[in-house]
Structures are given as structure tokens and as C-alpha cells.
Amino acid sequence: MARTYPPAVKKAILHVLQSIETGAYQRGSIAPSLKEMSEHAEVSLLTMWKAAAVLKEEGVLKGVHGKRFRFAPAAAFDVAAFHDATRQSGSFDIKSNLVWQRAAQQIRLDVFNGVYGEGEIFPAFKELQHRYNASFLTLKKALEFLCKEEIIKPYKKSYTVPLIVPQKTGRRIVLITWGNIRQELHLEILNEELLRACESYCSRMRLSLEVFGYFLEDNKLRWTSVKEEHLELEDAEDIFGYIYLVVTPEIDPIRIIRQLTHFGKPVAILDLVGGWQIPPSLSKPFFRMFSVAVSPRSGRQVGRYLLDLKHKSIAYISPFHEAAWSHNRLRGMTEVYRSAGLENAVRLFTFENPPVIHEVYQAAVDSQCSYDALRDYYDAWKQRNPDFVRHVFDPYFHLYLPHRILTKAAMGEQLGELFEKALEHKEITAWVLANDDVAVPAMEFLKARGLSVPDEISVIGFDDMYNTLRRGITSFNFNIRAIVHLMLGFVLNTKAFNAYQFKKRAIEVDGIIVERRSSAVAPTGKRRTSK
């Protein structure tokens, strides 16, 4: 039944709903105090109390211990409909518009987060009702609405996620990433996973995936591929579109984007760096920004996870804090803890003068005397087996040894300094490491100090690399396959893609915390003194 709201209460309700929609208030997090929200909404404390009572009744807010509230995890709401209806008549039925929309929004998010894959049949209605906490009629209305949006489609007596169907004829997708003059691609763990996912999806659709690398030579943009060097990025009739991976801040992404504007074809731009944006003069309807690993989103998920495990003091250890993605992970965790009333719960440990990656690499080359010996041994082996070594091992030696092994060796020497500083704070019960390359030595450090993980300190990394699986380290998986699915959906069928009704400029998906044996509920007793 529609209810009438006084103007001040309506203003307070609208402020909360809009703040949820814009992300100022995080779904699932502890709400600020009523006093804080009343100040933000510029209404009285009594008015905000009345608004909160309405929102609690309608499922937007949930009561927690004391007088605090928590925002519902799946609070989805048509703010525009509420605003229009109350402006015209002063009344609006929140419940009838909220419940089924909340279910629809949660299912929509699960589809593009990869919970339901292409062609996968939805579970039985009873399971869906339990999963989304909705009645049969509410769920039916939500599913029918998503069918109209073409996000799902009926299948027999259930529903399924439709396969990506190309909008026009074509045979190729071009993926652009950072390369070098030796026709090698600079692929870190996430980039490798992206490439594999792209190849897998393209193979299923019988499309060819061509990978182009770019590099600078005499300040000129050059192109290469694994097939031939000194190419030009081409536009051809059989190319559907392009996927551009922004993986380095060294080469201005605008140089690549400016060239792609001339082709007029869909371009999915995946930002893996952060700290830049497309200028308005180059914004085109056939460009779409995607983001993974660089926003505060992953930090928020990790923060909520640790908060649920009752960790009230955590360390964020990052030797890469000059990078935008590291700042954003810290920001996400800090926001979660601040919203829970824990202002200084997240403590940063980084270098006062962060080393740039090239300085670390050079230090590795200079300081590791074993590098020259290893190189001499490798060259001698190559002379004895020239064809085999050149074709099988050469690409890996040049690409992996300097960038991964030596950089990690030089960084490892400096990490001990950060670990020692973090260990001095005995109130800290969890270490969050900037990525898994830092999480692995952190585990070794704690083990050497005689500390028990997770009984005394929980350890969490980012990237979900194989090493964390092998060592049992909890890590954040960025859900690469889901973001690749969305990017290909945009490139191949923009019309179907737009049904997701994305509002944000850069599209992201939820990652997954892969829980292993390095994290647990915060300890209650005092930590032992380390060795």
C-alpha cells in the first residue's frame, strides 16, 4: 500500500537510497550513526530516526547490536521512481517496488559476476527462493523482468543465461597488450589468466583471437605479435572489435585509444593500472571501460571479511604503495572499518621512499652475482643444444627470469624491514598483503619467528596465485573469467550487453575470497613474543 511521507522524511529517505546507489553507503556495511546521517541529509535527528524506521521496515536497513543499523546486502531500489512518485503525489509503495527489484538486482549481479555461466540452467525454484530470500511470486516477477531485459531467457520449466550471439558477421577479435621488440608479451599472473580466458571463450564461439603487443622505439609507437614484428594495428571487415589491456603506466594509454577511435568498432578497455581516465574529447559510444584489481572494491570485500571474523586491528603491508591500485585497496579496507566505528583499525606499512619497479629490477641485476653465473651456464647449454633451447626456453628465460625471479629476490631483502615493523604492534591480528608475491614471504617470515598462522595472526593476499594454493594462504581472486565474459559480450553484441543497465563509467565484477588455512577468527588472548 502506498504511503505518504512528510517532505523532511522523504528527503531523509531519498538521501539514504541515493547514497546506497552511488556507493557512498556500502551495501552490507554498518551504517553511520543516525546523527551522522541526519547531518549529511541536512535534516533533524528525529526526522532521520523516522526515515530509518521506514527503511528498516522495508528491508533497506537491518538492526544490529546497540542502536546501529546495517545496510542490507542486496538493497536495490528504484530511486528515480520513488522521487518521481513522491514529487507528484507525495506517496509511494516502497515494499511493492523494493522486494522484487531487490531480487532482480541480486540475480542480475550474480549473472554478470559469473555465478551463472552461459548456457547454465538455473537451479530449482525452491533453491532460488532460499538463495534470494524471496517468495515464489516475488521471484517469478523478478525473473520475468530479467527476461524482458534479455539478461536471462526461459528454458523448458526453468531459466538460463543466453549464449553470446554476435550482432554481425566477423571472424576475429584483436587483443592489445604491452610487448617489446623481441616479439614478447609482458604478462603478469592476471594478464596470463585474462589471455587464457579470452582464448577459451573465443574458441567456444569459433572466433580467432589475435594478440598485438605495443612498445616504444625512439618515442614512436610500434606494434608486434608472436607471428611477426613491426606491424601496424589494422582495421578490417572481419574484425568484430578490440580488447585493450592497460597494463603499464609507462606508455600513455591515450596514445593507443586515439588510434582506436579511427576504427569506429567496439573497444573494451580493461584498466589494470588505475590513476588515469579517458578525456571527454576521446569518449566514444563504442568505447567501454572495465576495471579489475585497481579500485577500492577488492579492499572493501577483504575488509568486510576480516570484520566478520572480528579482527579489529589489521596491517596492510605494501612495497608497491606508489601504485594507484595499492592506495585503493587500503582505501577500501579503511572505509569498511570506519563505517563500523573503528577509525584507526587499518595500519599501513610501506617504504618511506617507495622504490620504482625498474630501480628494484636494476638492484636485483646488480646485487645478484649468481645471475651472471646462471646466464653463463644457460648460454653454454644453448651452444650444446641450440635449436631445442632457442625454441623451448629462450622466451621464458628472457621474460621470466629478470622480471619475476630477480625482482622478487631484490624485493624480498627489503620486505623483512616492513614485516619487522608490523610485528612490533601486538594488537594487530591480521596481515593483509598487497599481493601474493608479498603474502608468501610473509608466511615464511612468521613461521621463522615461531608465530602460528592463523591462531595468532591471519594472513591474506591478493591474486589467488598457485603458490597461495600450495601454501594454504587465503587470497582474493579477481574473478577474471567474469570480466572477460562481459568484455566479449560488449564487443560481440552491444545491444544484449546494454541490457545489464550499467551506470558506472568503469564496469567491475565482484571477486571471491578463496578461504584457506591462513585465516580464522581473531584470537582473544595476547600474542606470544616472537623469536
XYZ file of C-alpha atoms in Angstrom:
531
model
C 0.000 0.000 0.000
C 1.274 3.456 -0.930
C 2.290 5.655 1.973
C 2.545 9.418 2.250
C 5.751 10.918 3.615
C 6.283 14.420 5.017
C 8.798 16.391 2.908
C 11.567 16.156 5.514
C 11.181 12.367 5.927
C 11.070 11.963 2.166
C 14.293 13.978 1.928
C 15.983 11.749 4.524
C 14.815 8.513 2.822
C 15.944 9.776 -0.566
C 19.367 10.705 0.828
C 19.933 7.176 2.188
C 18.718 5.460 -1.000
C 20.771 7.677 -3.281
C 23.852 7.176 -1.107
C 23.432 3.409 -1.460
C 23.057 3.712 -5.225
C 26.158 5.896 -5.622
C 28.249 3.740 -3.302
C 28.683 6.377 -0.594
C 26.977 3.894 1.748
C 28.184 0.349 1.102
C 25.664 -2.495 0.867
C 26.205 -4.944 3.712
C 28.253 -2.487 5.805
C 27.439 -0.919 9.172
C 25.544 2.343 8.643
C 26.869 5.608 10.065
C 25.166 6.815 13.228
C 21.735 8.463 12.888
C 23.350 11.727 13.919
C 25.903 11.480 11.103
C 23.260 10.585 8.525
C 20.988 13.402 9.675
C 23.870 15.859 9.239
C 24.657 14.517 5.776
C 20.982 14.705 4.760
C 20.580 18.117 6.424
C 17.531 17.019 8.452
C 16.874 16.772 12.173
C 17.863 13.734 14.203
C 14.175 12.940 14.846
C 13.415 13.066 11.109
C 16.269 10.685 10.313
C 15.054 8.355 13.067
C 11.611 8.243 11.388
C 13.200 7.647 7.977
C 15.372 4.851 9.383
C 12.307 3.208 10.909
C 10.610 3.194 7.488
C 13.721 1.830 5.733
C 14.154 -0.866 8.371
C 10.533 -1.926 7.926
C 11.050 -2.161 4.177
C 14.285 -4.163 4.373
C 16.779 -1.481 3.313
C 18.250 -1.281 6.828
C 18.708 -4.049 9.358
C 19.123 -3.561 13.087
C 22.342 -4.721 14.737
C 23.611 -4.648 18.326
C 23.003 -1.398 20.174
C 21.297 1.376 18.240
C 23.220 0.863 14.992
C 21.953 -0.303 11.597
C 23.478 -2.322 8.771
C 22.624 -1.746 5.107
C 21.006 -4.832 3.577
C 23.490 -6.750 1.339
C 21.216 -6.707 -1.703
C 19.411 -3.418 -1.221
C 18.315 -2.479 -4.727
C 15.905 0.361 -5.180
C 14.453 2.433 -7.998
C 15.393 5.846 -6.639
C 14.057 7.664 -9.705
C 10.634 6.022 -9.334
C 10.493 6.949 -5.653
C 11.496 10.551 -6.393
C 9.004 10.970 -9.257
C 6.082 9.411 -7.385
C 6.591 11.388 -4.184
C 7.095 14.602 -6.128
C 3.764 14.155 -7.897
C 1.560 12.711 -5.142
C 3.698 12.650 -2.008
C 3.125 8.875 -1.653
C 4.883 5.727 -2.782
C 4.636 1.996 -2.041
C 8.193 1.131 -1.093
C 7.603 -2.539 -0.373
C 5.947 -3.492 -3.673
C 8.697 -1.742 -5.623
C 11.569 -2.852 -3.428
C 11.193 -6.570 -2.838
C 11.080 -7.885 -6.401
C 13.582 -5.268 -7.605
C 15.984 -6.328 -4.881
C 15.720 -9.950 -6.051
C 16.109 -8.908 -9.704
C 19.167 -6.813 -8.911
C 20.821 -9.624 -6.967
C 20.175 -12.143 -9.764
C 21.454 -9.617 -12.333
C 24.656 -9.169 -10.333
C 25.078 -12.930 -9.972
C 24.782 -13.341 -13.745
C 27.471 -10.848 -14.621
C 29.656 -11.929 -11.681
C 29.735 -15.384 -13.234
C 27.661 -17.238 -10.620
C 25.517 -18.483 -13.526
C 27.555 -19.242 -16.639
C 26.491 -19.081 -20.263
C 24.025 -21.814 -21.130
C 23.764 -22.909 -17.490
C 20.269 -23.847 -16.319
C 19.114 -22.100 -13.154
C 18.531 -24.174 -10.003
C 15.028 -25.240 -8.972
C 12.627 -22.535 -7.750
C 12.792 -23.718 -4.144
C 16.564 -23.326 -4.123
C 16.291 -19.877 -5.731
C 13.693 -18.829 -3.144
C 16.049 -19.857 -0.368
C 19.093 -18.223 -2.004
C 17.372 -14.856 -2.582
C 15.056 -14.963 0.427
C 12.016 -14.268 -1.759
C 8.524 -15.721 -2.178
C 7.509 -17.634 -5.300
C 5.532 -14.689 -6.737
C 8.295 -12.154 -5.971
C 10.919 -14.382 -7.593
C 8.704 -15.029 -10.615
C 8.233 -11.285 -11.163
C 11.981 -10.657 -10.859
C 12.838 -13.433 -13.339
C 10.226 -12.282 -15.861
C 11.610 -8.749 -15.635
C 15.146 -10.042 -16.336
C 13.787 -11.978 -19.331
C 12.439 -8.709 -20.756
C 15.909 -7.200 -20.262
C 17.327 -10.216 -22.176
C 19.721 -10.992 -19.326
C 18.202 -14.467 -18.965
C 15.710 -16.426 -21.034
C 13.120 -19.149 -20.331
C 14.340 -22.691 -20.835
C 11.830 -25.520 -20.523
C 10.460 -25.042 -16.983
C 13.424 -23.008 -15.800
C 15.718 -20.214 -16.999
C 19.194 -19.978 -18.474
C 21.815 -17.359 -19.344
C 21.783 -16.906 -23.129
C 24.969 -17.525 -25.076
C 26.730 -14.510 -26.536
C 25.440 -14.192 -30.094
C 27.496 -11.910 -32.343
C 25.490 -8.976 -33.666
C 27.150 -9.107 -37.084
C 29.403 -11.350 -39.119
C 33.084 -11.470 -38.321
C 35.870 -13.855 -37.514
C 38.431 -12.069 -35.350
C 38.890 -10.214 -32.089
C 42.117 -8.304 -31.525
C 43.587 -8.180 -28.017
C 46.129 -5.409 -27.364
C 48.681 -5.598 -24.554
C 52.201 -4.446 -23.691
C 55.022 -6.112 -25.621
C 58.595 -5.479 -26.707
C 60.827 -5.511 -29.750
C 61.672 -9.212 -29.223
C 58.044 -10.092 -30.033
C 57.404 -10.984 -26.376
C 54.342 -10.050 -24.363
C 54.714 -8.759 -20.807
C 52.251 -10.990 -18.995
C 51.865 -10.987 -15.236
C 49.666 -13.516 -13.445
C 46.408 -11.610 -14.011
C 47.250 -10.896 -17.652
C 48.023 -14.546 -18.329
C 44.698 -15.557 -16.818
C 42.928 -12.925 -18.924
C 44.554 -14.197 -22.096
C 43.634 -17.796 -21.323
C 40.029 -16.834 -20.579
C 39.783 -14.817 -23.811
C 41.166 -17.730 -25.828
C 38.764 -20.147 -24.163
C 35.672 -18.035 -24.877
C 36.760 -17.277 -28.452
C 37.426 -20.968 -29.142
C 33.922 -21.840 -27.958
C 32.499 -19.287 -30.390
C 34.889 -20.374 -33.165
C 36.496 -16.975 -33.328
C 40.136 -16.175 -33.854
C 41.907 -14.185 -31.123
C 44.883 -12.193 -32.372
C 47.235 -10.680 -29.805
C 49.139 -7.500 -30.618
C 51.875 -6.070 -28.402
C 52.841 -2.402 -28.323
C 56.112 -0.744 -27.295
C 58.011 2.488 -27.776
C 61.025 2.757 -30.049
C 62.629 6.202 -30.396
C 59.443 7.554 -28.781
C 57.380 6.102 -31.635
C 54.592 3.595 -31.020
C 55.446 0.237 -32.544
C 53.416 -2.953 -32.876
C 54.390 -6.593 -32.773
C 52.806 -10.022 -32.444
C 54.025 -13.524 -31.816
C 53.896 -14.048 -35.600
C 55.730 -11.021 -36.921
C 57.187 -7.702 -35.796
C 56.845 -4.084 -36.920
C 53.178 -4.387 -37.807
C 50.534 -1.714 -37.931
C 47.381 -2.075 -35.860
C 44.809 -2.805 -38.504
C 41.120 -2.360 -39.117
C 39.443 -4.976 -41.311
C 35.889 -6.047 -42.091
C 36.269 -9.406 -40.352
C 37.323 -7.813 -37.037
C 34.484 -7.569 -34.515
C 36.320 -5.242 -32.203
C 39.206 -4.833 -29.799
C 40.117 -5.617 -26.186
C 42.784 -3.255 -24.876
C 44.601 -4.229 -21.664
C 46.087 -1.183 -19.933
C 48.869 -2.920 -18.008
C 51.580 -0.288 -17.633
C 51.700 3.422 -16.761
C 54.909 3.777 -18.795
C 53.103 4.244 -22.096
C 50.224 6.721 -22.036
C 47.005 4.733 -22.770
C 45.640 7.768 -24.620
C 48.118 7.111 -27.458
C 46.523 3.712 -28.092
C 42.959 4.957 -27.582
C 43.461 7.831 -30.006
C 44.399 5.339 -32.723
C 41.419 3.079 -31.932
C 38.946 5.980 -32.287
C 39.542 5.960 -36.057
C 38.246 2.399 -36.474
C 34.725 3.021 -35.127
C 34.418 -0.516 -33.728
C 33.642 -1.651 -30.167
C 36.632 -1.353 -27.852
C 36.593 -2.920 -24.376
C 39.289 -1.145 -22.340
C 40.402 -3.063 -19.262
C 42.247 -0.889 -16.745
C 44.810 -2.803 -14.688
C 46.758 0.287 -13.623
C 44.389 2.999 -12.324
C 45.055 6.698 -11.869
C 44.065 7.812 -15.389
C 40.906 8.421 -17.398
C 39.789 8.977 -20.978
C 39.479 12.698 -21.739
C 35.973 13.830 -22.796
C 37.256 14.676 -26.278
C 38.035 10.978 -26.889
C 34.940 9.463 -25.235
C 33.028 7.440 -27.812
C 29.847 5.323 -27.536
C 31.779 2.326 -28.872
C 34.307 2.559 -26.010
C 33.554 0.891 -22.690
C 35.790 0.987 -19.630
C 36.203 -2.096 -17.458
C 38.283 -2.371 -14.325
C 39.835 -5.166 -12.331
C 42.239 -5.140 -9.370
C 42.629 -1.334 -9.250
C 39.569 0.062 -7.435
C 38.707 0.024 -3.683
C 36.197 -2.786 -4.331
C 38.545 -5.673 -3.505
C 39.722 -3.858 -0.366
C 36.126 -3.478 0.784
C 35.436 -7.185 0.313
C 38.550 -8.147 2.279
C 37.705 -5.564 4.961
C 34.182 -6.957 5.408
C 35.563 -10.491 5.532
C 38.012 -9.629 8.319
C 35.420 -7.581 10.190
C 33.082 -10.587 10.180
C 35.974 -12.601 11.664
C 36.147 -9.988 14.465
C 39.567 -8.598 13.549
C 39.663 -5.067 14.954
C 43.276 -4.192 14.139
C 44.899 -5.162 10.840
C 48.120 -4.393 8.981
C 48.197 -3.571 5.280
C 51.724 -4.295 4.024
C 52.595 -2.987 0.565
C 56.002 -2.369 -1.014
C 54.111 -1.091 -4.089
C 52.291 1.819 -2.483
C 53.321 4.258 -5.207
C 50.748 2.463 -7.415
C 47.115 3.626 -7.520
C 45.804 0.081 -7.014
C 47.648 -0.254 -3.692
C 46.202 3.045 -2.423
C 42.720 1.906 -3.431
C 42.966 -1.456 -1.649
C 43.933 0.383 1.521
C 41.127 2.888 0.990
C 38.521 0.133 0.588
C 39.509 -1.590 3.842
C 39.673 1.728 5.699
C 36.162 2.696 4.533
C 34.705 -0.567 5.830
C 36.320 -0.228 9.250
C 35.422 3.439 9.571
C 31.773 2.677 8.793
C 31.913 0.157 11.660
C 33.158 2.878 14.005
C 36.784 1.686 14.003
C 38.641 4.776 12.844
C 42.303 3.658 13.066
C 41.895 -0.093 12.654
C 43.905 -0.380 9.407
C 47.595 0.451 9.708
C 49.791 0.922 6.616
C 53.332 -0.464 6.395
C 55.248 0.637 3.307
C 58.583 2.127 2.303
C 59.043 5.813 3.087
C 60.512 6.252 -0.384
C 58.850 3.504 -2.442
C 61.280 2.014 -4.971
C 60.130 2.103 -8.574
C 59.970 -1.324 -10.161
C 62.878 -0.575 -12.520
C 65.113 0.502 -9.652
C 64.274 -2.749 -7.858
C 64.970 -4.705 -11.035
C 68.314 -2.960 -11.528
C 69.212 -3.569 -7.895
C 68.422 -7.232 -8.470
C 70.656 -7.436 -11.512
C 73.469 -5.577 -9.747
C 73.285 -7.410 -6.436
C 72.644 -10.983 -7.559
C 76.085 -12.228 -8.514
C 74.518 -15.608 -9.271
C 72.721 -14.040 -12.227
C 75.901 -13.844 -14.321
C 76.828 -17.411 -13.437
C 73.325 -18.583 -14.326
C 73.459 -16.693 -17.598
C 76.855 -18.211 -18.487
C 75.544 -21.697 -17.721
C 72.451 -21.048 -19.828
C 74.493 -19.799 -22.805
C 76.783 -22.848 -22.629
C 73.714 -25.113 -22.590
C 72.327 -23.205 -25.546
C 75.530 -23.832 -27.519
C 75.248 -27.565 -26.900
C 71.518 -27.726 -27.817
C 70.912 -24.596 -29.934
C 67.607 -25.433 -31.616
C 65.931 -27.017 -28.605
C 66.938 -24.279 -26.148
C 66.182 -21.420 -28.535
C 62.664 -22.600 -29.351
C 61.620 -24.015 -25.975
C 63.378 -21.976 -23.262
C 64.564 -18.689 -24.759
C 61.240 -16.820 -24.424
C 60.870 -17.884 -20.799
C 64.446 -17.106 -19.794
C 64.331 -13.524 -21.105
C 60.794 -12.817 -19.949
C 60.510 -14.592 -16.605
C 63.982 -14.569 -15.080
C 64.707 -10.818 -14.968
C 61.174 -9.647 -14.307
C 59.980 -12.208 -11.797
C 62.844 -14.029 -10.129
C 65.287 -11.149 -9.805
C 62.696 -8.556 -8.865
C 61.322 -10.834 -6.163
C 64.827 -11.511 -4.895
C 65.610 -7.800 -4.524
C 62.192 -7.027 -3.062
C 62.494 -9.914 -0.614
C 65.524 -8.340 1.018
C 63.540 -5.182 1.735
C 60.305 -6.863 2.838
C 61.839 -8.049 6.101
C 62.002 -4.413 7.226
C 58.245 -3.993 6.761
C 57.440 -7.321 8.423
C 59.529 -6.421 11.486
C 57.682 -3.099 11.863
C 54.274 -4.782 11.594
C 55.271 -7.400 14.159
C 56.040 -4.702 16.743
C 52.292 -3.944 17.029
C 50.948 -6.801 19.132
C 47.344 -5.581 18.865
C 47.347 -6.462 15.137
C 45.655 -9.819 14.496
C 45.654 -9.936 10.668
C 48.148 -9.094 7.927
C 46.742 -8.107 4.531
C 49.496 -8.201 1.928
C 49.416 -6.103 -1.269
C 49.568 -9.248 -3.415
C 50.519 -12.902 -3.228
C 54.170 -12.189 -4.062
C 54.297 -10.453 -0.668
C 51.987 -12.913 1.129
C 54.247 -15.920 0.509
C 57.395 -14.403 2.126
C 55.186 -13.045 4.931
C 54.148 -16.598 5.784
C 57.794 -17.715 5.769
C 58.742 -14.759 7.973
C 56.066 -15.521 10.577
C 56.986 -19.189 10.560
C 60.663 -18.301 11.148
C 59.597 -16.109 14.093
C 57.743 -19.028 15.669
C 54.279 -17.462 15.275
C 51.269 -19.595 14.476
C 49.147 -18.736 11.426
C 46.180 -18.236 11.769
C 45.984 -18.868 15.542
C 47.961 -15.718 16.314
C 47.965 -13.792 13.015
C 45.762 -14.289 9.947
C 47.384 -13.761 6.522
C 45.561 -12.734 3.336
C 46.900 -11.878 -0.124
C 45.524 -10.779 -3.481
C 45.601 -12.514 -6.926
C 44.988 -16.161 -5.857
C 48.199 -17.487 -7.426
C 49.205 -21.133 -7.444
C 51.760 -20.521 -4.668
C 48.995 -19.488 -2.274
C 47.044 -22.648 -3.074
C 50.140 -24.755 -2.412
C 50.897 -22.992 0.874
C 47.297 -22.732 2.079
C 47.153 -18.913 2.038
C 43.763 -17.199 1.885
C 43.729 -14.954 -1.174
C 41.435 -12.669 -3.158
C 40.507 -13.988 -6.607
C 39.578 -11.180 -9.019
C 37.078 -13.325 -10.968
C 38.822 -12.796 -14.307
C 36.529 -15.081 -16.311
C 33.503 -12.990 -15.383
C 35.104 -9.713 -16.533
C 36.270 -11.364 -19.776
C 32.723 -12.603 -20.384
C 31.403 -9.053 -20.002
C 34.048 -7.545 -22.270
C 33.369 -10.068 -25.033
C 29.639 -9.505 -24.572
C 30.167 -5.794 -25.218
C 32.403 -6.356 -28.251
C 30.230 -9.022 -29.876
C 26.720 -7.856 -29.041
C 26.422 -4.346 -27.670
C 22.614 -4.476 -27.624
C 22.452 -7.516 -25.333
C 25.257 -6.110 -23.198
C 23.412 -2.839 -22.608
C 20.569 -4.806 -21.021
C 22.692 -5.014 -17.871
C 21.979 -1.281 -17.413
C 25.400 -0.416 -16.074
C 25.521 3.076 -14.610
C 29.151 3.401 -13.613
C 31.807 4.538 -16.013
C 34.173 1.636 -15.281
C 32.452 -1.747 -15.024
C 33.669 -4.163 -12.359
C 32.677 -7.571 -11.050
C 32.806 -8.942 -7.531
C 35.836 -11.026 -6.727
C 35.939 -14.087 -4.491
C 37.836 -14.565 -1.232
C 39.287 -18.066 -1.503
C 39.448 -19.080 2.146
C 42.281 -21.395 3.091
C 44.023 -22.282 6.328
C 45.829 -18.933 6.854
C 42.774 -17.003 8.112
C 40.473 -17.526 11.076
C 38.504 -15.724 13.769
C 40.637 -13.157 15.605
C 42.398 -14.532 18.693
C 41.194 -13.290 22.069
C 44.365 -13.765 24.104
C 47.690 -11.933 23.950
C 50.114 -12.834 21.192
C 53.342 -14.579 22.220
C 56.650 -12.771 21.840
C 58.310 -13.810 18.589
C 61.783 -15.328 18.413
